[in-house]
Amino acid sequence: MSELPYTSNYPNTLPIWSQLQEHQAKVKQLHLREEFSKDPQRAERFFQKAAGIYLDYSKNLITDETIKLLTQLANDAGLPAAIKAMFNGEKINNSEERPALHVALRNQAAVPYKVDGTDVMPEVKAALNQMERFVWSIHSAQWRGYTNKRFTDIVHLGIGGSYLGPKVVSAALKPYWKAGLNLHYVANIDGTHITEELKHLSPESTLFIIASKSFGTQETIMNAKSAKAWFLRNGGLEEDVHKHFVAITANKQKAYNFGIREENIFPMWDWVGGRYSLWSTIGLPIALTIGIENFKNLLAGAYDMDEHFRTAPLDHNIPVILGLLGVWYSNFFNADSHAILPYDHYLRALPAHIQQLDMESNGKSVTHKGEAVDWSTGPIIWGGAGANGQHAYHQLLHQGTHFLPADFIMPLRTHNHIGDHHALLLSNCLSQSQALMQGKTLEEAKAELKAQGKTDSQIDELAPHKVIPGNRPSNTILFEKSTPRTIGALIAMYEHKVFVQGVIWNINSFDQWGVELGKELGEHIYQIITGENETNGQDSSTKHLIELFKKINNRI
Ligand SMILES: O=P(O)(O)OC[C@H]1O[C@](O)(CO)[C@@H](O)[C@@H]1O
């Protein structure tokens, strides 16, 4: 395992950590409602704009001192050196001895990005050119199906980072979709997913993209085999397969063995993590739907955020501020989850993508050196589209016993001007963060009931139910409109936020060993089901459940 190229510390042994603990004891006595009424400039002081993203972080449990101390924590934890190391292509993913160089994929400057001394930019550009030629050949119908029909449907087969990133971006940018091409995603190994997606498609006009960095992920390979079988069953011939299947992978040989022609294999690199890969050839379905120029704008938006992250002072740096606020709540307020609440139908898939990005990156419990941490690391990420969530889980946000910081995310302008929907949507978004912040006091609840004509005893009974504590923190993240550029910046912002937290927590945000055990055991269980292996060694629960499955499916 390689040495980290920057000094990392146990955060809770840093003197600044205890200063933050002392400071927290003071801050928790404050109420945001009073902080706002004391200081009319609060919103301006806790506000940043960069790369087209507006961040209002004034509704957080912070003072100027908090930001000062958290910035000190970032410095003492070695964040500036870690940022440099990431952009320099150093092997910051030390357990896999790899750089995490997704920033190279959106590099817009004429500067090299080196891995082991070799500039990767020529390969990155060549891959983008390959994508461009491919997108052009599909859009112009130069590349057609086996009966000479133009393609009407793209089916992207991939899972995890080879699915969630492309999915959120292609959905976010639906207004940019080229006419005449539909996009479908199949991720789950549950045969229902592929069955439902293929039900209404014709093999003559359907193109499959097999997206797997490893080309070994069970779900994707199984789906790819089923897709091929469907193609062959419904009129396609073995010699037509190359016209209907392309692959994106870092494992060319396996894709080739599957039957994909070499020229139809798009490269991936081991210095790009799956959950950071939508900017690579994994973004092919995005480029196919929104066009290559818009895909390049997406990269440019991410680059804007990269530059901001790389160069802005820590206390003006949006991903750094977001990361530090998350640390503040996780480690000093014991928050164990964080909500992602996009007020934009097009961005409804964002919570799922951020969930993988954050939880697979920072769901770790050993340091870079392998020692057990005794501080909390990545929170549980969850969320969903506003305003729908208001009629479901927001009750718990407002009155539950959990402490749940949240991000409200919304474009200021809509693509769909219909009635006054957008102003109402914004009103909902702002009223939620306002309600979380200010709450409702017992006196206010009583006055409200009195105004409704309730008797004194009714007021006493009902008022406690209507009290809302408030003082619950949130960020409001706005941008002018959902465009390729702003969406690029938004997602890059979250990537860097996650990295910032990983650095503070002294964990490796770029490996994911935790997912391996389940994969290995799954293989074994499958072998038991198929009779290739014995049930010996299985715990009684698993053994019993396997037997039940076999019995119900007549596999005994
Ligand atoms: O692109 P691949 O190699 O199929 O991997 C898919 C996903 O599986 C994981 O390895 C987790 O199982 C993710 O990190 C990754 O995004």
mmCIF file with all atom_site columns, N, CA and C in Angstrom, residues 320-381:
data_model
loop_
_atom_site.group_PDB
_atom_site.id
_atom_site.type_symbol
_atom_site.label_atom_id
_atom_site.label_alt_id
_atom_site.label_comp_id
_atom_site.label_asym_id
_atom_site.label_entity_id
_atom_site.label_seq_id
_atom_site.pdbx_PDB_ins_code
_atom_site.Cartn_x
_atom_site.Cartn_y
_atom_site.Cartn_z
_atom_site.occupancy
_atom_site.B_iso_or_equiv
_atom_site.pdbx_formal_charge
_atom_site.auth_seq_id
_atom_site.auth_comp_id
_atom_site.auth_asym_id
_atom_site.auth_atom_id
_atom_site.pdbx_PDB_model_num
ATOM 1   N N  . VAL A 1 320 ? -15.642 23.286 0.008   1.00 0.00 ? 320 VAL A N  1
ATOM 2   C CA . VAL A 1 320 ? -14.979 23.216 1.319   1.00 0.00 ? 320 VAL A CA 1
ATOM 3   C C  . VAL A 1 320 ? -15.977 23.601 2.412   1.00 0.00 ? 320 VAL A C  1
ATOM 4   N N  . ILE A 1 321 ? -16.719 24.681 2.179   1.00 0.00 ? 321 ILE A N  1
ATOM 5   C CA . ILE A 1 321 ? -17.701 25.118 3.185   1.00 0.00 ? 321 ILE A CA 1
ATOM 6   C C  . ILE A 1 321 ? -18.723 24.001 3.421   1.00 0.00 ? 321 ILE A C  1
ATOM 7   N N  . LEU A 1 322 ? -19.229 23.425 2.323   1.00 0.00 ? 322 LEU A N  1
ATOM 8   C CA . LEU A 1 322 ? -20.235 22.358 2.482   1.00 0.00 ? 322 LEU A CA 1
ATOM 9   C C  . LEU A 1 322 ? -19.646 21.163 3.231   1.00 0.00 ? 322 LEU A C  1
ATOM 10  N N  . GLY A 1 323 ? -18.429 20.818 2.875   1.00 0.00 ? 323 GLY A N  1
ATOM 11  C CA . GLY A 1 323 ? -17.784 19.679 3.532   1.00 0.00 ? 323 GLY A CA 1
ATOM 12  C C  . GLY A 1 323 ? -17.593 19.943 5.023   1.00 0.00 ? 323 GLY A C  1
ATOM 13  N N  . LEU A 1 324 ? -17.138 21.146 5.341   1.00 0.00 ? 324 LEU A N  1
ATOM 14  C CA . LEU A 1 324 ? -16.883 21.475 6.748   1.00 0.00 ? 324 LEU A CA 1
ATOM 15  C C  . LEU A 1 324 ? -18.182 21.531 7.550   1.00 0.00 ? 324 LEU A C  1
ATOM 16  N N  . LEU A 1 325 ? -19.231 22.041 6.926   1.00 0.00 ? 325 LEU A N  1
ATOM 17  C CA . LEU A 1 325 ? -20.518 22.069 7.641   1.00 0.00 ? 325 LEU A CA 1
ATOM 18  C C  . LEU A 1 325 ? -20.977 20.643 7.947   1.00 0.00 ? 325 LEU A C  1
ATOM 19  N N  . GLY A 1 326 ? -20.747 19.751 6.999   1.00 0.00 ? 326 GLY A N  1
ATOM 20  C CA . GLY A 1 326 ? -21.106 18.343 7.228   1.00 0.00 ? 326 GLY A CA 1
ATOM 21  C C  . GLY A 1 326 ? -20.310 17.753 8.389   1.00 0.00 ? 326 GLY A C  1
ATOM 22  N N  . VAL A 1 327 ? -19.033 18.092 8.441   1.00 0.00 ? 327 VAL A N  1
ATOM 23  C CA . VAL A 1 327 ? -18.179 17.626 9.548   1.00 0.00 ? 327 VAL A CA 1
ATOM 24  C C  . VAL A 1 327 ? -18.686 18.216 10.871  1.00 0.00 ? 327 VAL A C  1
ATOM 25  N N  . TRP A 1 328 ? -19.015 19.480 10.842  1.00 0.00 ? 328 TRP A N  1
ATOM 26  C CA . TRP A 1 328 ? -19.538 20.191 12.032  1.00 0.00 ? 328 TRP A CA 1
ATOM 27  C C  . TRP A 1 328 ? -20.738 19.424 12.596  1.00 0.00 ? 328 TRP A C  1
ATOM 28  N N  . TYR A 1 329 ? -21.645 19.033 11.714  1.00 0.00 ? 329 TYR A N  1
ATOM 29  C CA . TYR A 1 329 ? -22.852 18.352 12.200  1.00 0.00 ? 329 TYR A CA 1
ATOM 30  C C  . TYR A 1 329 ? -22.586 16.888 12.562  1.00 0.00 ? 329 TYR A C  1
ATOM 31  N N  . SER A 1 330 ? -21.800 16.186 11.747  1.00 0.00 ? 330 SER A N  1
ATOM 32  C CA . SER A 1 330 ? -21.548 14.764 12.031  1.00 0.00 ? 330 SER A CA 1
ATOM 33  C C  . SER A 1 330 ? -20.767 14.600 13.322  1.00 0.00 ? 330 SER A C  1
ATOM 34  N N  . ASN A 1 331 ? -19.719 15.392 13.471  1.00 0.00 ? 331 ASN A N  1
ATOM 35  C CA . ASN A 1 331 ? -18.786 15.125 14.567  1.00 0.00 ? 331 ASN A CA 1
ATOM 36  C C  . ASN A 1 331 ? -19.037 15.945 15.821  1.00 0.00 ? 331 ASN A C  1
ATOM 37  N N  . PHE A 1 332 ? -19.775 17.038 15.676  1.00 0.00 ? 332 PHE A N  1
ATOM 38  C CA . PHE A 1 332 ? -19.969 17.890 16.860  1.00 0.00 ? 332 PHE A CA 1
ATOM 39  C C  . PHE A 1 332 ? -21.433 17.967 17.291  1.00 0.00 ? 332 PHE A C  1
ATOM 40  N N  . PHE A 1 333 ? -22.348 17.586 16.401  1.00 0.00 ? 333 PHE A N  1
ATOM 41  C CA . PHE A 1 333 ? -23.772 17.561 16.756  1.00 0.00 ? 333 PHE A CA 1
ATOM 42  C C  . PHE A 1 333 ? -24.354 16.147 16.653  1.00 0.00 ? 333 PHE A C  1
ATOM 43  N N  . ASN A 1 334 ? -23.484 15.185 16.347  1.00 0.00 ? 334 ASN A N  1
ATOM 44  C CA . ASN A 1 334 ? -23.902 13.774 16.209  1.00 0.00 ? 334 ASN A CA 1
ATOM 45  C C  . ASN A 1 334 ? -24.995 13.539 15.181  1.00 0.00 ? 334 ASN A C  1
ATOM 46  N N  . ALA A 1 335 ? -25.015 14.352 14.135  1.00 0.00 ? 335 ALA A N  1
ATOM 47  C CA . ALA A 1 335 ? -25.989 14.095 13.056  1.00 0.00 ? 335 ALA A CA 1
ATOM 48  C C  . ALA A 1 335 ? -25.531 12.839 12.338  1.00 0.00 ? 335 ALA A C  1
ATOM 49  N N  . ASP A 1 336 ? -26.452 11.941 12.032  1.00 0.00 ? 336 ASP A N  1
ATOM 50  C CA . ASP A 1 336 ? -25.981 10.767 11.281  1.00 0.00 ? 336 ASP A CA 1
ATOM 51  C C  . ASP A 1 336 ? -26.609 10.656 9.907   1.00 0.00 ? 336 ASP A C  1
ATOM 52  N N  . SER A 1 337 ? -27.320 11.711 9.506   1.00 0.00 ? 337 SER A N  1
ATOM 53  C CA . SER A 1 337 ? -27.773 11.668 8.112   1.00 0.00 ? 337 SER A CA 1
ATOM 54  C C  . SER A 1 337 ? -27.825 13.060 7.521   1.00 0.00 ? 337 SER A C  1
ATOM 55  N N  . HIS A 1 338 ? -27.954 13.104 6.230   1.00 0.00 ? 338 HIS A N  1
ATOM 56  C CA . HIS A 1 338 ? -27.988 14.386 5.515   1.00 0.00 ? 338 HIS A CA 1
ATOM 57  C C  . HIS A 1 338 ? -28.957 14.231 4.348   1.00 0.00 ? 338 HIS A C  1
ATOM 58  N N  . ALA A 1 339 ? -29.894 15.177 4.242   1.00 0.00 ? 339 ALA A N  1
ATOM 59  C CA . ALA A 1 339 ? -30.920 15.052 3.189   1.00 0.00 ? 339 ALA A CA 1
ATOM 60  C C  . ALA A 1 339 ? -30.576 15.895 1.965   1.00 0.00 ? 339 ALA A C  1
ATOM 61  N N  . ILE A 1 340 ? -30.825 15.311 0.807   1.00 0.00 ? 340 ILE A N  1
ATOM 62  C CA . ILE A 1 340 ? -30.630 16.011 -0.470  1.00 0.00 ? 340 ILE A CA 1
ATOM 63  C C  . ILE A 1 340 ? -32.030 16.224 -1.044  1.00 0.00 ? 340 ILE A C  1
ATOM 64  N N  . LEU A 1 341 ? -32.442 17.469 -1.136  1.00 0.00 ? 341 LEU A N  1
ATOM 65  C CA . LEU A 1 341 ? -33.833 17.760 -1.500  1.00 0.00 ? 341 LEU A CA 1
ATOM 66  C C  . LEU A 1 341 ? -33.897 18.664 -2.734  1.00 0.00 ? 341 LEU A C  1
ATOM 67  N N  . PRO A 1 342 ? -33.844 18.065 -3.922  1.00 0.00 ? 342 PRO A N  1
ATOM 68  C CA . PRO A 1 342 ? -33.927 18.897 -5.127  1.00 0.00 ? 342 PRO A CA 1
ATOM 69  C C  . PRO A 1 342 ? -35.364 19.331 -5.417  1.00 0.00 ? 342 PRO A C  1
ATOM 70  N N  . TYR A 1 343 ? -35.558 20.630 -5.544  1.00 0.00 ? 343 TYR A N  1
ATOM 71  C CA . TYR A 1 343 ? -36.869 21.145 -5.963  1.00 0.00 ? 343 TYR A CA 1
ATOM 72  C C  . TYR A 1 343 ? -36.798 21.336 -7.464  1.00 0.00 ? 343 TYR A C  1
ATOM 73  N N  . ASP A 1 344 ? -36.842 20.233 -8.163  1.00 0.00 ? 344 ASP A N  1
ATOM 74  C CA . ASP A 1 344 ? -36.749 20.241 -9.623  1.00 0.00 ? 344 ASP A CA 1
ATOM 75  C C  . ASP A 1 344 ? -37.042 18.811 -10.076 1.00 0.00 ? 344 ASP A C  1
ATOM 76  N N  . HIS A 1 345 ? -38.128 18.662 -10.787 1.00 0.00 ? 345 HIS A N  1
ATOM 77  C CA . HIS A 1 345 ? -38.505 17.319 -11.230 1.00 0.00 ? 345 HIS A CA 1
ATOM 78  C C  . HIS A 1 345 ? -37.374 16.657 -12.030 1.00 0.00 ? 345 HIS A C  1
ATOM 79  N N  . TYR A 1 346 ? -36.713 17.464 -12.852 1.00 0.00 ? 346 TYR A N  1
ATOM 80  C CA . TYR A 1 346 ? -35.619 16.914 -13.662 1.00 0.00 ? 346 TYR A CA 1
ATOM 81  C C  . TYR A 1 346 ? -34.451 16.398 -12.813 1.00 0.00 ? 346 TYR A C  1
ATOM 82  N N  . LEU A 1 347 ? -34.342 16.930 -11.594 1.00 0.00 ? 347 LEU A N  1
ATOM 83  C CA . LEU A 1 347 ? -33.222 16.518 -10.731 1.00 0.00 ? 347 LEU A CA 1
ATOM 84  C C  . LEU A 1 347 ? -33.624 15.464 -9.703  1.00 0.00 ? 347 LEU A C  1
ATOM 85  N N  . ARG A 1 348 ? -34.743 14.799 -9.967  1.00 0.00 ? 348 ARG A N  1
ATOM 86  C CA . ARG A 1 348 ? -35.263 13.861 -8.956  1.00 0.00 ? 348 ARG A CA 1
ATOM 87  C C  . ARG A 1 348 ? -34.327 12.683 -8.702  1.00 0.00 ? 348 ARG A C  1
ATOM 88  N N  . ALA A 1 349 ? -33.437 12.396 -9.655  1.00 0.00 ? 349 ALA A N  1
ATOM 89  C CA . ALA A 1 349 ? -32.505 11.268 -9.444  1.00 0.00 ? 349 ALA A CA 1
ATOM 90  C C  . ALA A 1 349 ? -31.247 11.705 -8.684  1.00 0.00 ? 349 ALA A C  1
ATOM 91  N N  . LEU A 1 350 ? -31.145 12.987 -8.358  1.00 0.00 ? 350 LEU A N  1
ATOM 92  C CA . LEU A 1 350 ? -29.924 13.460 -7.691  1.00 0.00 ? 350 LEU A CA 1
ATOM 93  C C  . LEU A 1 350 ? -29.661 12.781 -6.342  1.00 0.00 ? 350 LEU A C  1
ATOM 94  N N  . PRO A 1 351 ? -30.671 12.623 -5.473  1.00 0.00 ? 351 PRO A N  1
ATOM 95  C CA . PRO A 1 351 ? -30.361 11.988 -4.178  1.00 0.00 ? 351 PRO A CA 1
ATOM 96  C C  . PRO A 1 351 ? -29.709 10.608 -4.346  1.00 0.00 ? 351 PRO A C  1
ATOM 97  N N  . ALA A 1 352 ? -30.167 9.831  -5.311  1.00 0.00 ? 352 ALA A N  1
ATOM 98  C CA . ALA A 1 352 ? -29.592 8.488  -5.490  1.00 0.00 ? 352 ALA A CA 1
ATOM 99  C C  . ALA A 1 352 ? -28.128 8.573  -5.925  1.00 0.00 ? 352 ALA A C  1
ATOM 100 N N  . HIS A 1 353 ? -27.827 9.534  -6.787  1.00 0.00 ? 353 HIS A N  1
ATOM 101 C CA . HIS A 1 353 ? -26.435 9.652  -7.235  1.00 0.00 ? 353 HIS A CA 1
ATOM 102 C C  . HIS A 1 353 ? -25.540 10.136 -6.079  1.00 0.00 ? 353 HIS A C  1
ATOM 103 N N  . ILE A 1 354 ? -26.015 11.154 -5.351  1.00 0.00 ? 354 ILE A N  1
ATOM 104 C CA . ILE A 1 354 ? -25.203 11.679 -4.243  1.00 0.00 ? 354 ILE A CA 1
ATOM 105 C C  . ILE A 1 354 ? -25.067 10.616 -3.156  1.00 0.00 ? 354 ILE A C  1
ATOM 106 N N  . GLN A 1 355 ? -26.091 9.802  -3.038  1.00 0.00 ? 355 GLN A N  1
ATOM 107 C CA . GLN A 1 355 ? -26.046 8.705  -2.062  1.00 0.00 ? 355 GLN A CA 1
ATOM 108 C C  . GLN A 1 355 ? -24.869 7.776  -2.359  1.00 0.00 ? 355 GLN A C  1
ATOM 109 N N  . GLN A 1 356 ? -24.740 7.354  -3.621  1.00 0.00 ? 356 GLN A N  1
ATOM 110 C CA . GLN A 1 356 ? -23.604 6.484  -3.940  1.00 0.00 ? 356 GLN A CA 1
ATOM 111 C C  . GLN A 1 356 ? -22.286 7.239  -3.779  1.00 0.00 ? 356 GLN A C  1
ATOM 112 N N  . LEU A 1 357 ? -22.275 8.452  -4.344  1.00 0.00 ? 357 LEU A N  1
ATOM 113 C CA . LEU A 1 357 ? -21.053 9.260  -4.315  1.00 0.00 ? 357 LEU A CA 1
ATOM 114 C C  . LEU A 1 357 ? -20.538 9.405  -2.882  1.00 0.00 ? 357 LEU A C  1
ATOM 115 N N  . ASP A 1 358 ? -21.426 9.756  -1.984  1.00 0.00 ? 358 ASP A N  1
ATOM 116 C CA . ASP A 1 358 ? -21.034 10.054 -0.615  1.00 0.00 ? 358 ASP A CA 1
ATOM 117 C C  . ASP A 1 358 ? -20.863 8.776  0.216   1.00 0.00 ? 358 ASP A C  1
ATOM 118 N N  . MET A 1 359 ? -21.848 7.899  0.148   1.00 0.00 ? 359 MET A N  1
ATOM 119 C CA . MET A 1 359 ? -21.820 6.738  1.059   1.00 0.00 ? 359 MET A CA 1
ATOM 120 C C  . MET A 1 359 ? -20.791 5.700  0.648   1.00 0.00 ? 359 MET A C  1
ATOM 121 N N  . GLU A 1 360 ? -20.573 5.544  -0.675  1.00 0.00 ? 360 GLU A N  1
ATOM 122 C CA . GLU A 1 360 ? -19.557 4.583  -1.100  1.00 0.00 ? 360 GLU A CA 1
ATOM 123 C C  . GLU A 1 360 ? -18.161 5.191  -0.885  1.00 0.00 ? 360 GLU A C  1
ATOM 124 N N  . SER A 1 361 ? -18.095 6.520  -0.916  1.00 0.00 ? 361 SER A N  1
ATOM 125 C CA . SER A 1 361 ? -16.788 7.169  -0.725  1.00 0.00 ? 361 SER A CA 1
ATOM 126 C C  . SER A 1 361 ? -16.410 7.252  0.746   1.00 0.00 ? 361 SER A C  1
ATOM 127 N N  . ASN A 1 362 ? -17.338 7.707  1.566   1.00 0.00 ? 362 ASN A N  1
ATOM 128 C CA . ASN A 1 362 ? -16.974 8.019  2.952   1.00 0.00 ? 362 ASN A CA 1
ATOM 129 C C  . ASN A 1 362 ? -17.604 7.087  3.983   1.00 0.00 ? 362 ASN A C  1
ATOM 130 N N  . GLY A 1 363 ? -18.188 6.000  3.525   1.00 0.00 ? 363 GLY A N  1
ATOM 131 C CA . GLY A 1 363 ? -18.699 4.984  4.452   1.00 0.00 ? 363 GLY A CA 1
ATOM 132 C C  . GLY A 1 363 ? -17.551 4.081  4.875   1.00 0.00 ? 363 GLY A C  1
ATOM 133 N N  . LYS A 1 364 ? -16.617 4.625  5.614   1.00 0.00 ? 364 LYS A N  1
ATOM 134 C CA . LYS A 1 364 ? -15.378 3.904  5.974   1.00 0.00 ? 364 LYS A CA 1
ATOM 135 C C  . LYS A 1 364 ? -15.137 4.003  7.473   1.00 0.00 ? 364 LYS A C  1
ATOM 136 N N  . SER A 1 365 ? -14.445 2.993  8.025   1.00 0.00 ? 365 SER A N  1
ATOM 137 C CA . SER A 1 365 ? -14.163 3.093  9.459   1.00 0.00 ? 365 SER A CA 1
ATOM 138 C C  . SER A 1 365 ? -12.706 2.831  9.804   1.00 0.00 ? 365 SER A C  1
ATOM 139 N N  . VAL A 1 366 ? -11.841 2.876  8.790   1.00 0.00 ? 366 VAL A N  1
ATOM 140 C CA . VAL A 1 366 ? -10.400 2.871  9.115   1.00 0.00 ? 366 VAL A CA 1
ATOM 141 C C  . VAL A 1 366 ? -9.725  4.041  8.400   1.00 0.00 ? 366 VAL A C  1
ATOM 142 N N  . THR A 1 367 ? -8.628  4.493  8.969   1.00 0.00 ? 367 THR A N  1
ATOM 143 C CA . THR A 1 367 ? -7.892  5.614  8.366   1.00 0.00 ? 367 THR A CA 1
ATOM 144 C C  . THR A 1 367 ? -7.138  5.123  7.127   1.00 0.00 ? 367 THR A C  1
ATOM 145 N N  . HIS A 1 368 ? -6.485  6.067  6.460   1.00 0.00 ? 368 HIS A N  1
ATOM 146 C CA . HIS A 1 368 ? -5.641  5.700  5.315   1.00 0.00 ? 368 HIS A CA 1
ATOM 147 C C  . HIS A 1 368 ? -4.645  4.605  5.678   1.00 0.00 ? 368 HIS A C  1
ATOM 148 N N  . LYS A 1 369 ? -4.212  4.607  6.931   1.00 0.00 ? 369 LYS A N  1
ATOM 149 C CA . LYS A 1 369 ? -3.206  3.610  7.346   1.00 0.00 ? 369 LYS A CA 1
ATOM 150 C C  . LYS A 1 369 ? -3.845  2.336  7.862   1.00 0.00 ? 369 LYS A C  1
ATOM 151 N N  . GLY A 1 370 ? -5.157  2.299  7.926   1.00 0.00 ? 370 GLY A N  1
ATOM 152 C CA . GLY A 1 370 ? -5.826  1.075  8.362   1.00 0.00 ? 370 GLY A CA 1
ATOM 153 C C  . GLY A 1 370 ? -6.163  1.033  9.839   1.00 0.00 ? 370 GLY A C  1
ATOM 154 N N  . GLU A 1 371 ? -5.954  2.133  10.554  1.00 0.00 ? 371 GLU A N  1
ATOM 155 C CA . GLU A 1 371 ? -6.312  2.122  11.976  1.00 0.00 ? 371 GLU A CA 1
ATOM 156 C C  . GLU A 1 371 ? -7.790  2.465  12.131  1.00 0.00 ? 371 GLU A C  1
ATOM 157 N N  . ALA A 1 372 ? -8.409  1.867  13.166  1.00 0.00 ? 372 ALA A N  1
ATOM 158 C CA . ALA A 1 372 ? -9.834  2.126  13.388  1.00 0.00 ? 372 ALA A CA 1
ATOM 159 C C  . ALA A 1 372 ? -10.045 3.593  13.753  1.00 0.00 ? 372 ALA A C  1
ATOM 160 N N  . VAL A 1 373 ? -11.080 4.182  13.191  1.00 0.00 ? 373 VAL A N  1
ATOM 161 C CA . VAL A 1 373 ? -11.363 5.589  13.538  1.00 0.00 ? 373 VAL A CA 1
ATOM 162 C C  . VAL A 1 373 ? -12.198 5.607  14.817  1.00 0.00 ? 373 VAL A C  1
ATOM 163 N N  . ASP A 1 374 ? -12.026 6.656  15.612  1.00 0.00 ? 374 ASP A N  1
ATOM 164 C CA . ASP A 1 374 ? -12.972 6.792  16.712  1.00 0.00 ? 374 ASP A CA 1
ATOM 165 C C  . ASP A 1 374 ? -13.677 8.144  16.618  1.00 0.00 ? 374 ASP A C  1
ATOM 166 N N  . TRP A 1 375 ? -13.994 8.503  15.399  1.00 0.00 ? 375 TRP A N  1
ATOM 167 C CA . TRP A 1 375 ? -14.824 9.674  15.123  1.00 0.00 ? 375 TRP A CA 1
ATOM 168 C C  . TRP A 1 375 ? -15.793 9.248  14.016  1.00 0.00 ? 375 TRP A C  1
ATOM 169 N N  . SER A 1 376 ? -16.936 9.901  13.915  1.00 0.00 ? 376 SER A N  1
ATOM 170 C CA . SER A 1 376 ? -17.879 9.477  12.865  1.00 0.00 ? 376 SER A CA 1
ATOM 171 C C  . SER A 1 376 ? -17.376 9.897  11.499  1.00 0.00 ? 376 SER A C  1
ATOM 172 N N  . THR A 1 377 ? -17.703 9.089  10.546  1.00 0.00 ? 377 THR A N  1
ATOM 173 C CA . THR A 1 377 ? -17.355 9.421  9.144   1.00 0.00 ? 377 THR A CA 1
ATOM 174 C C  . THR A 1 377 ? -18.663 9.651  8.372   1.00 0.00 ? 377 THR A C  1
ATOM 175 N N  . GLY A 1 378 ? -18.692 9.234  7.090   1.00 0.00 ? 378 GLY A N  1
ATOM 176 C CA . GLY A 1 378 ? -19.794 9.632  6.207   1.00 0.00 ? 378 GLY A CA 1
ATOM 177 C C  . GLY A 1 378 ? -21.194 9.414  6.772   1.00 0.00 ? 378 GLY A C  1
ATOM 178 N N  . PRO A 1 379 ? -22.070 10.386 6.579   1.00 0.00 ? 379 PRO A N  1
ATOM 179 C CA . PRO A 1 379 ? -23.446 10.245 7.050   1.00 0.00 ? 379 PRO A CA 1
ATOM 180 C C  . PRO A 1 379 ? -24.295 9.411  6.081   1.00 0.00 ? 379 PRO A C  1
ATOM 181 N N  . ILE A 1 380 ? -25.473 9.073  6.524   1.00 0.00 ? 380 ILE A N  1
ATOM 182 C CA . ILE A 1 380 ? -26.453 8.422  5.641   1.00 0.00 ? 380 ILE A CA 1
ATOM 183 C C  . ILE A 1 380 ? -27.032 9.514  4.750   1.00 0.00 ? 380 ILE A C  1
ATOM 184 N N  . ILE A 1 381 ? -26.981 9.294  3.461   1.00 0.00 ? 381 ILE A N  1
ATOM 185 C CA . ILE A 1 381 ? -27.535 10.288 2.528   1.00 0.00 ? 381 ILE A CA 1
ATOM 186 C C  . ILE A 1 381 ? -28.880 9.773  2.038   1.00 0.00 ? 381 ILE A C  1
#
